[in-house]
Short mmCIF file of N, CA and C in Angstrom, two decimals:
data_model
loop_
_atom_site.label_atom_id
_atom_site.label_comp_id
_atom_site.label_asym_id
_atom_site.label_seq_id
_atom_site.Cartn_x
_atom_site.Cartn_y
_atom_site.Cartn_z
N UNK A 957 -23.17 -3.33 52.24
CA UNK A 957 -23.57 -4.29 51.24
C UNK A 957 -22.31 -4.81 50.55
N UNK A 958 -22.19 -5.86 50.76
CA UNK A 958 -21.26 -6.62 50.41
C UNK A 958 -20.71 -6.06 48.05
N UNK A 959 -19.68 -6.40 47.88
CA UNK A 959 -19.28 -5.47 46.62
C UNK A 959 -19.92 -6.05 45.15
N UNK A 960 -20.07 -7.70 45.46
CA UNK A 960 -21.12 -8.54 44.49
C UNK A 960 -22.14 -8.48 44.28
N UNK A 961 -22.70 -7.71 45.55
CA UNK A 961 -24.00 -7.36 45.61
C UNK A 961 -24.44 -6.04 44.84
N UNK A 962 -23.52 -4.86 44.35
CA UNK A 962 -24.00 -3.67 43.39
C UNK A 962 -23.38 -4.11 42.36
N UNK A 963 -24.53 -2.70 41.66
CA UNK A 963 -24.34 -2.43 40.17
C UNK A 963 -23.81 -1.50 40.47
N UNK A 964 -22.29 -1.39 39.80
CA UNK A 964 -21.48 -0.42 39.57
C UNK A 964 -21.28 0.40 38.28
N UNK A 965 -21.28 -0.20 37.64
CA UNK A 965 -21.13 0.28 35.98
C UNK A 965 -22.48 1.18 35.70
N UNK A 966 -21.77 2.18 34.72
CA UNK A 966 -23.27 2.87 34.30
C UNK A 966 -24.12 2.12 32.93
N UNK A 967 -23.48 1.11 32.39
CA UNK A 967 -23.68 0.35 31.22
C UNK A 967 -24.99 -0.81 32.16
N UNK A 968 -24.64 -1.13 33.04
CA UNK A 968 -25.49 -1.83 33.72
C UNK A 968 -26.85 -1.40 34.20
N UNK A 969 -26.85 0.08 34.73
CA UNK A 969 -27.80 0.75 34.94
C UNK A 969 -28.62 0.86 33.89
N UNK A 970 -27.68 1.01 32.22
CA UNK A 970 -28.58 1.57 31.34
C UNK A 970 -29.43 0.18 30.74
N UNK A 971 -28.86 -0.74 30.85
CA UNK A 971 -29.51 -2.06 30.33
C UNK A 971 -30.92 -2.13 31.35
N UNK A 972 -30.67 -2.06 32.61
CA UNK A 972 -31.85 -2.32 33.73
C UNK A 972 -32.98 -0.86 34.05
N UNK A 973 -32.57 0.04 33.14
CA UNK A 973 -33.57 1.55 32.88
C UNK A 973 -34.25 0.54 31.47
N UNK A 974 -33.34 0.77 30.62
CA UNK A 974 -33.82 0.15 29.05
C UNK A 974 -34.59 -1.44 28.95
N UNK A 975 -34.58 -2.06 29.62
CA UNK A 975 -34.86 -3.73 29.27
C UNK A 975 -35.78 -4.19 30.83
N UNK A 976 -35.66 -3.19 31.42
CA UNK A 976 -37.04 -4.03 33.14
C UNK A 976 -37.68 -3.29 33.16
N UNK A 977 -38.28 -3.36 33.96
CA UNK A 977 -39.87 -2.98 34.21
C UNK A 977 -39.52 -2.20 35.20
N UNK A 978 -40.75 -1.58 35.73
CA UNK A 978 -40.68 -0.19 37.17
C UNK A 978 -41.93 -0.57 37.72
N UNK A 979 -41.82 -0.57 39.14
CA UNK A 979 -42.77 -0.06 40.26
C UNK A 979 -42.65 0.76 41.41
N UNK A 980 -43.69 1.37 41.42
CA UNK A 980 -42.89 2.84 42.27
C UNK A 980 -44.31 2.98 43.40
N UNK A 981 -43.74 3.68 44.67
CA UNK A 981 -44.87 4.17 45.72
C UNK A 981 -44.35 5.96 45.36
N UNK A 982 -44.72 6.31 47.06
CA UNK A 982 -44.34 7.97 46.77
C UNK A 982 -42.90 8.49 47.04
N UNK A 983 -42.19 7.22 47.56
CA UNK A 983 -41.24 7.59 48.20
C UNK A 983 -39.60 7.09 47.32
N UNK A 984 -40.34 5.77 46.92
CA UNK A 984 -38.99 4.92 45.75
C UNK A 984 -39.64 4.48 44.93
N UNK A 985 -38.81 4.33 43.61
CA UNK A 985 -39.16 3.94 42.31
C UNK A 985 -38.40 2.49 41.85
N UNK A 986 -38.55 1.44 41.92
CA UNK A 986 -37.39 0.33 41.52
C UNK A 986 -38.06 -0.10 39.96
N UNK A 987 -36.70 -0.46 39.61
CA UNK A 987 -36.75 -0.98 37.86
C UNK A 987 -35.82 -2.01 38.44
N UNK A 988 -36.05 -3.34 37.86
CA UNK A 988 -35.58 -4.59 37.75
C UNK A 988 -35.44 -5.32 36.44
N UNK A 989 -34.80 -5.85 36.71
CA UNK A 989 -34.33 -7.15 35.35
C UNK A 989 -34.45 -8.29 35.57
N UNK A 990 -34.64 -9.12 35.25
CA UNK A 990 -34.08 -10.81 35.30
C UNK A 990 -32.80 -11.06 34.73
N UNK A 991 -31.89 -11.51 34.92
CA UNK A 991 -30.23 -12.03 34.96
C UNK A 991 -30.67 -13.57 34.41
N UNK A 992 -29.31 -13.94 33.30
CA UNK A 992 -29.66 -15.16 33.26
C UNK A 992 -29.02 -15.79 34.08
N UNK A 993 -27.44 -15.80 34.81
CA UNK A 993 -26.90 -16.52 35.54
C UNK A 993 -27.67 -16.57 36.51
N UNK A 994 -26.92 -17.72 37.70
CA UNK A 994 -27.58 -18.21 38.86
C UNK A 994 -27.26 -17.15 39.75
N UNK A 995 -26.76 -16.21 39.91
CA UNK A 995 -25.94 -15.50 41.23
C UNK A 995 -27.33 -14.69 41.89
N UNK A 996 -26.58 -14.17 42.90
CA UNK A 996 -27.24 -13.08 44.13
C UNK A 996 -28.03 -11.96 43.19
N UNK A 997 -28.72 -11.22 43.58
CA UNK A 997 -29.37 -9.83 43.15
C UNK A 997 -28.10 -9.08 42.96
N UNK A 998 -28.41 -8.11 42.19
CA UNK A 998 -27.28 -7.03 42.82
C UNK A 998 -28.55 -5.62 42.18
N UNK A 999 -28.01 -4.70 43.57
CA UNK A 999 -28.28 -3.38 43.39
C UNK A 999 -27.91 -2.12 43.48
N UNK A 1000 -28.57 -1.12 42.72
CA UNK A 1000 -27.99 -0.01 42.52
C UNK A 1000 -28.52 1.02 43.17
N UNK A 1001 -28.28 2.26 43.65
CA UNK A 1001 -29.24 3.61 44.34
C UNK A 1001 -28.83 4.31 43.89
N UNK A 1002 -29.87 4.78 43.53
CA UNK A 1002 -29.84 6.56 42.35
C UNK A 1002 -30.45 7.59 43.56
N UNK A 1003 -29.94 8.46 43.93
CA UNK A 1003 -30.57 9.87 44.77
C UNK A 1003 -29.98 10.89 43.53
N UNK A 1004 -30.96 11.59 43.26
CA UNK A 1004 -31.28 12.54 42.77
C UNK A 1004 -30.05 14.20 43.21
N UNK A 1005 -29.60 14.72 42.82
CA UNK A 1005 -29.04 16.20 43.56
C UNK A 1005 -29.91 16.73 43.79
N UNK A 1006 -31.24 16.61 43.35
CA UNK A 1006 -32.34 16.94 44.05
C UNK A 1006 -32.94 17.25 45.06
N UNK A 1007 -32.38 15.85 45.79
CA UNK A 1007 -32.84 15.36 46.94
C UNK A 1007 -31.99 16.27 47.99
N UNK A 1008 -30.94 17.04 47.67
CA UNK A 1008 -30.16 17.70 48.56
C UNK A 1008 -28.36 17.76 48.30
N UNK A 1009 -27.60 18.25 49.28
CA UNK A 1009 -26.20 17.73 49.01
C UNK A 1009 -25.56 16.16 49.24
N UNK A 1010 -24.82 16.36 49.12
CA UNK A 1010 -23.66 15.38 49.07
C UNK A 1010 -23.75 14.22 50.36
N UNK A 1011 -24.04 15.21 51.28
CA UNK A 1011 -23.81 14.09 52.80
C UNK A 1011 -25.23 13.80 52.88
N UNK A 1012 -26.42 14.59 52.11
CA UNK A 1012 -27.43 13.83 52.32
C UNK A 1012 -27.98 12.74 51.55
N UNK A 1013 -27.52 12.99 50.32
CA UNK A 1013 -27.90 11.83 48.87
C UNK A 1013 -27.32 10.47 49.33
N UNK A 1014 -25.85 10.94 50.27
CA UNK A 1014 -25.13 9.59 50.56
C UNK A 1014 -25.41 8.47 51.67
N UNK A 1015 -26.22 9.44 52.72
CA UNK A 1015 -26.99 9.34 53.84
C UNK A 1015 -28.27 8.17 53.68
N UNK A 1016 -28.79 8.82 52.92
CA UNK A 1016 -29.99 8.31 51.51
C UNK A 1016 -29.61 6.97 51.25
N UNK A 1017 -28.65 6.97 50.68
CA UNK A 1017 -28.16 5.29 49.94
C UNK A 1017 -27.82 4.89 50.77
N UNK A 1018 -26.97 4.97 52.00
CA UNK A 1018 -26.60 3.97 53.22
C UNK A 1018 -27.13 3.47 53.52
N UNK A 1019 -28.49 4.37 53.90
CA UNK A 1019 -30.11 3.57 54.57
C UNK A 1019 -30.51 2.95 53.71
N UNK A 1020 -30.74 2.53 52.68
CA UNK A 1020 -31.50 2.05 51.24
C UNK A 1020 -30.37 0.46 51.08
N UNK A 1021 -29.35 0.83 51.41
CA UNK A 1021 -27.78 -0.41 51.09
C UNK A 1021 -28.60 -1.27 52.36
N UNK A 1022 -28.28 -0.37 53.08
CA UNK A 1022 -28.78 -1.52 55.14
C UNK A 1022 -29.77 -2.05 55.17
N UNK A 1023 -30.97 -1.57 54.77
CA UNK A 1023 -32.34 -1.99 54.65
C UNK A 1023 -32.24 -3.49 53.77
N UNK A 1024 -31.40 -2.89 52.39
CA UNK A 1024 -31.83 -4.18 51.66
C UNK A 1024 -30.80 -5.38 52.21
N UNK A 1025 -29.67 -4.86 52.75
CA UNK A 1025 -28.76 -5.55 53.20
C UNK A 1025 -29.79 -6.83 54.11
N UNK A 1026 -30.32 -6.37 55.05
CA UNK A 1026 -30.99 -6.59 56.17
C UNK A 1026 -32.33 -7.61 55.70
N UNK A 1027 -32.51 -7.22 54.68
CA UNK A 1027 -33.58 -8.16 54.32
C UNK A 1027 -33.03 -8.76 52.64
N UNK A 1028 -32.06 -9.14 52.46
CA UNK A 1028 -31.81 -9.54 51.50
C UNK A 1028 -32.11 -10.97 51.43
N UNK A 1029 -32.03 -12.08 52.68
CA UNK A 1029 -32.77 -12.97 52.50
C UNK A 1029 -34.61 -13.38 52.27
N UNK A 1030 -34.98 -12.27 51.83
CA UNK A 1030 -36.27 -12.12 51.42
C UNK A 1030 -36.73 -12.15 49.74
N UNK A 1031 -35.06 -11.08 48.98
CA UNK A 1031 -35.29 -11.08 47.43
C UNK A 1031 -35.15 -12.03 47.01
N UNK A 1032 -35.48 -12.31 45.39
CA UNK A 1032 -35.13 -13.38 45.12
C UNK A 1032 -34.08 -12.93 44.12
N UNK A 1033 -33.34 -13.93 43.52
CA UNK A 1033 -32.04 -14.03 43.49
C UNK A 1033 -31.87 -13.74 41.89
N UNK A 1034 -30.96 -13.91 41.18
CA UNK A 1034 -31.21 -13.69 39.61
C UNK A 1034 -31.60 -12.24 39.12
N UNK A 1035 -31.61 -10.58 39.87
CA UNK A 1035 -32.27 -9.67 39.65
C UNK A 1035 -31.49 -8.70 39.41
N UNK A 1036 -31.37 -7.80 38.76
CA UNK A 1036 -30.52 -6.74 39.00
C UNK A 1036 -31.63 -5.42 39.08
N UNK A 1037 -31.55 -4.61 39.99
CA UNK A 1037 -32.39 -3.68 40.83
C UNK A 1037 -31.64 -2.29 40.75
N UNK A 1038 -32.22 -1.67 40.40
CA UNK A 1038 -32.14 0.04 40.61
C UNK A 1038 -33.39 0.81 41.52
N UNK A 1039 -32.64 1.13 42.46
CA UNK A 1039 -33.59 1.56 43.37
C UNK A 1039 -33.46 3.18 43.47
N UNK A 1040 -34.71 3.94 43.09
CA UNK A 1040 -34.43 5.19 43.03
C UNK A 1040 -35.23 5.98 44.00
N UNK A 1041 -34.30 6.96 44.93
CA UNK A 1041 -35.33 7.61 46.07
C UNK A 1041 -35.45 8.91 45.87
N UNK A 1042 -36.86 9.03 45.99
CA UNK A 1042 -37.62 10.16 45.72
C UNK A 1042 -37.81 11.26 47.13
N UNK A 1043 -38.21 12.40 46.26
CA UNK A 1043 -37.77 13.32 48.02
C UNK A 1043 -38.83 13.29 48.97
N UNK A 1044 -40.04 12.41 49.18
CA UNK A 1044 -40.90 12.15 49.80
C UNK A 1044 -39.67 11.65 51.25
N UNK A 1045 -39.06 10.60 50.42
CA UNK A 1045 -38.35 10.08 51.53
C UNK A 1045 -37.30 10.32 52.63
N UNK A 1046 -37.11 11.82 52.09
CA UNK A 1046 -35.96 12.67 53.06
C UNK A 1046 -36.65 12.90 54.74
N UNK A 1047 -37.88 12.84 54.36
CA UNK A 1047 -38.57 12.91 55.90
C UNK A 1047 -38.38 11.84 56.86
N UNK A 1048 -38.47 10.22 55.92
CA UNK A 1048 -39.02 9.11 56.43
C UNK A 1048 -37.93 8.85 57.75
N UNK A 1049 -38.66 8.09 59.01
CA UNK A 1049 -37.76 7.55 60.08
C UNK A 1049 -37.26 6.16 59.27
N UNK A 1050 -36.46 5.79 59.98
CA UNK A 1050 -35.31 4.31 59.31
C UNK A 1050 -36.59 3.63 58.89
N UNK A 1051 -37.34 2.78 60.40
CA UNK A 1051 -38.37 1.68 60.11
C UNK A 1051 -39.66 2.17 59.19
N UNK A 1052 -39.96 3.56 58.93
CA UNK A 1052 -41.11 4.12 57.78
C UNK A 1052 -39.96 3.73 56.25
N UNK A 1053 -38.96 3.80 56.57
CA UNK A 1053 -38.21 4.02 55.37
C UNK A 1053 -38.32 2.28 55.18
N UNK A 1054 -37.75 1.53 55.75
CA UNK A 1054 -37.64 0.36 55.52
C UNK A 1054 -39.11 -0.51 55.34
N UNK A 1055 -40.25 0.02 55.82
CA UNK A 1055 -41.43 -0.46 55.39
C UNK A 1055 -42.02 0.13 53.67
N UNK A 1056 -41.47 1.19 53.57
CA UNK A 1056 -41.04 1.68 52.16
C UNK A 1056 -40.86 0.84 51.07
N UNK A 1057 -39.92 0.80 51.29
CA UNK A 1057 -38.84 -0.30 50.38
C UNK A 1057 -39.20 -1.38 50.35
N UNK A 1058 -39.69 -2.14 51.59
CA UNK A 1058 -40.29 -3.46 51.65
C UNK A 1058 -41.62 -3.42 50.88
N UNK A 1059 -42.60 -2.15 51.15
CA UNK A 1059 -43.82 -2.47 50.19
C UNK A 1059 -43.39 -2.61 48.60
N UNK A 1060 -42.20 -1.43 48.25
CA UNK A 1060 -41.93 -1.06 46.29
C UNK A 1060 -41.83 -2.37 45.94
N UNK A 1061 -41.18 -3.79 46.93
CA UNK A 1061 -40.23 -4.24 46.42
C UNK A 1061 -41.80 -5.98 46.33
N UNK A 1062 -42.85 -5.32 47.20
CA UNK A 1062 -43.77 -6.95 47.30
C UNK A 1062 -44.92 -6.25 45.93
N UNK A 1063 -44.93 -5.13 45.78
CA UNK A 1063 -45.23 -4.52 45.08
C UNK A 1063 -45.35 -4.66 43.29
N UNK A 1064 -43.71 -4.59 43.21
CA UNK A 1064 -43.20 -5.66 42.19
C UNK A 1064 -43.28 -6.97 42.39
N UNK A 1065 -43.27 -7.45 43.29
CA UNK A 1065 -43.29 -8.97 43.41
C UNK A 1065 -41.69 -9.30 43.75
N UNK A 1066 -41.32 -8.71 43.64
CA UNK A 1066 -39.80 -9.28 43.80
C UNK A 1066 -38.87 -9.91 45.02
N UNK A 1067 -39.65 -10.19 46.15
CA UNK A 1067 -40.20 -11.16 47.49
C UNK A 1067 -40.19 -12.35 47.11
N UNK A 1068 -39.17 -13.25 47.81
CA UNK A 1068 -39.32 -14.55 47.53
C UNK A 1068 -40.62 -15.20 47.40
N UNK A 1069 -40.87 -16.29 46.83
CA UNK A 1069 -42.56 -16.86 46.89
C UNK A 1069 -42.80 -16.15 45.68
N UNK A 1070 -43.04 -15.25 45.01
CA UNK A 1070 -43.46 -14.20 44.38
C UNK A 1070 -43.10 -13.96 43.11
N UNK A 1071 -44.02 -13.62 41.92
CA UNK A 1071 -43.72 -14.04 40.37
C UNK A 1071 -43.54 -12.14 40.05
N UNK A 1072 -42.28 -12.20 39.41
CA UNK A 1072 -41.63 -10.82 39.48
C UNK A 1072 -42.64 -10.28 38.65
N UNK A 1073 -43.30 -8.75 38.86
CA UNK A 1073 -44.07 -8.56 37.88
C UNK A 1073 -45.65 -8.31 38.39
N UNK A 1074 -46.25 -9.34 38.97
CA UNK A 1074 -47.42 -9.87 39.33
C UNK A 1074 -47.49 -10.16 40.66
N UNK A 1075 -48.02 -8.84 41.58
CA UNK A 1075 -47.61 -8.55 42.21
C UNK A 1075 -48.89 -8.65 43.07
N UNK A 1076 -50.03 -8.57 42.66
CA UNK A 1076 -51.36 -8.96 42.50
C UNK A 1076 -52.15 -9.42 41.79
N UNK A 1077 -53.07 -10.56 42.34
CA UNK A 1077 -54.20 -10.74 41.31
C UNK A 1077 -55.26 -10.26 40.88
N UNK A 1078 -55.26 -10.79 39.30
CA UNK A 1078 -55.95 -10.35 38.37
C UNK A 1078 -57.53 -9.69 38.89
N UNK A 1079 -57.82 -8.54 38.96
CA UNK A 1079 -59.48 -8.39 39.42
C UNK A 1079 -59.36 -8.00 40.68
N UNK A 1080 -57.93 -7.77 41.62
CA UNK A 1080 -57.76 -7.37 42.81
C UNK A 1080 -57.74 -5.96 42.79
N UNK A 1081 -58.89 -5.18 42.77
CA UNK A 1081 -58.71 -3.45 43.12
C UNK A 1081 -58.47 -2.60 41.65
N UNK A 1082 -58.44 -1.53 42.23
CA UNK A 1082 -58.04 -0.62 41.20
C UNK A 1082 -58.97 0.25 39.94
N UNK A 1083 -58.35 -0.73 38.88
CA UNK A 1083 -59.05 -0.45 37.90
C UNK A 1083 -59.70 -1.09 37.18
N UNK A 1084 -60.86 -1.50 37.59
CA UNK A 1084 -62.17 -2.15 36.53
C UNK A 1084 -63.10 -0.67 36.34
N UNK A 1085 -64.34 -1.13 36.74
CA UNK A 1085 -65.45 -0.40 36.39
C UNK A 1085 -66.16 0.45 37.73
N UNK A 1086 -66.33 1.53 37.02
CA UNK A 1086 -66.74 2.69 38.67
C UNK A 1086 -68.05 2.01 38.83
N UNK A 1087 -68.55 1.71 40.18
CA UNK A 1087 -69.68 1.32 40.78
C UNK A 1087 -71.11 1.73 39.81
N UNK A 1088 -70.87 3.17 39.52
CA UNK A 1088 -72.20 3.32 38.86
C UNK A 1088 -72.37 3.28 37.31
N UNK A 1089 -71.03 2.37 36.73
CA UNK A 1089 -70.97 1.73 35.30
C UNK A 1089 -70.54 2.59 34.35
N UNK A 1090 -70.46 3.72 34.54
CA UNK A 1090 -69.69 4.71 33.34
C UNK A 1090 -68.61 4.45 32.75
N UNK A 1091 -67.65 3.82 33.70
CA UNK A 1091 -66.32 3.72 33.73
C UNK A 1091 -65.45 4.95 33.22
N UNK A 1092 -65.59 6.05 33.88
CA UNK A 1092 -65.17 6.99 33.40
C UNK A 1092 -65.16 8.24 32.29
N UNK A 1093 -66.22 7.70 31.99
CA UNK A 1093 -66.68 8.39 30.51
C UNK A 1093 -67.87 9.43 30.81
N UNK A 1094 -67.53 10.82 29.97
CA UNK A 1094 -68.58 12.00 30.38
C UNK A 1094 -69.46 11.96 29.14
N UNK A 1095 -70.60 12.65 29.49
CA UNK A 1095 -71.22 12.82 28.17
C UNK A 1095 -72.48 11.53 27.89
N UNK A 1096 -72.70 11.64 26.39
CA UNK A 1096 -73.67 10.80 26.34
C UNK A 1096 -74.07 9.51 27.17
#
């Protein structure tokens, strides 16, 4: 990944933890910003010591750099991205991994075409009302 393309600074990280939003599957967690200048995305990868040693955390971000590398003509532009991998993903093969990342990221919306944020429409799934009208509520 080209060097314009990350967040290097930890001041940068803390603005895009503190000031964006998060959407996460089981495997990655991304928090984004909106940038006011015109430039490229740039992103960051957090692996956990969690996730293992040294050659594997780094292993981790290579694949996560290539992936987005690889589909970077897909984000849209103006974003600054922290992409954080969770240890679900120490299992994943490259293309499970990269279908990964591609869902966190349409997920957020953050896919060209796509309003960052709103990622689906309103009344699409989830959470309205349970079929038999309780909506969750015990008792009376």
């Amino acid at each position: 990944m080209h060097r314009k393309l990350r967040l290097r600074k930890r001041e940068d990280f803390n603005k895009v933890y503190r000031f964006g939003k998060s959407f996460a599957n089981s495997q990655f967690v991304v928090y984004w910003r909106k940038r006011s200048d015109r430039a490229n995305f740039r992103l960051g990868v957090s692996a956990s010591s969690k996730l293992g040693n040294a050659v594997v955390r780094n292993r981790l971000r290579r694949m996560v750099k290539e992936i987005v590398r690889l589909n970077a003509p897909k984000l849209q532009d103006e974003l600054d991205l922290v992409l954080i991998v969770r240890k679900p993903a120490l299992s994943l093969p490259y293309k499970e991994m990269e279908g990964s990342v591609l869902h966190v990221f349409r997920k957020a919306g953050l896919l060209q075409g796509m309003t960052p944020g709103a990622s689906q429409p309103q009344g699409s799934g989830g959470r309205g009302k349970k079929p038999n009208g309780r909506n969750g509520m015990r008792g009376k």
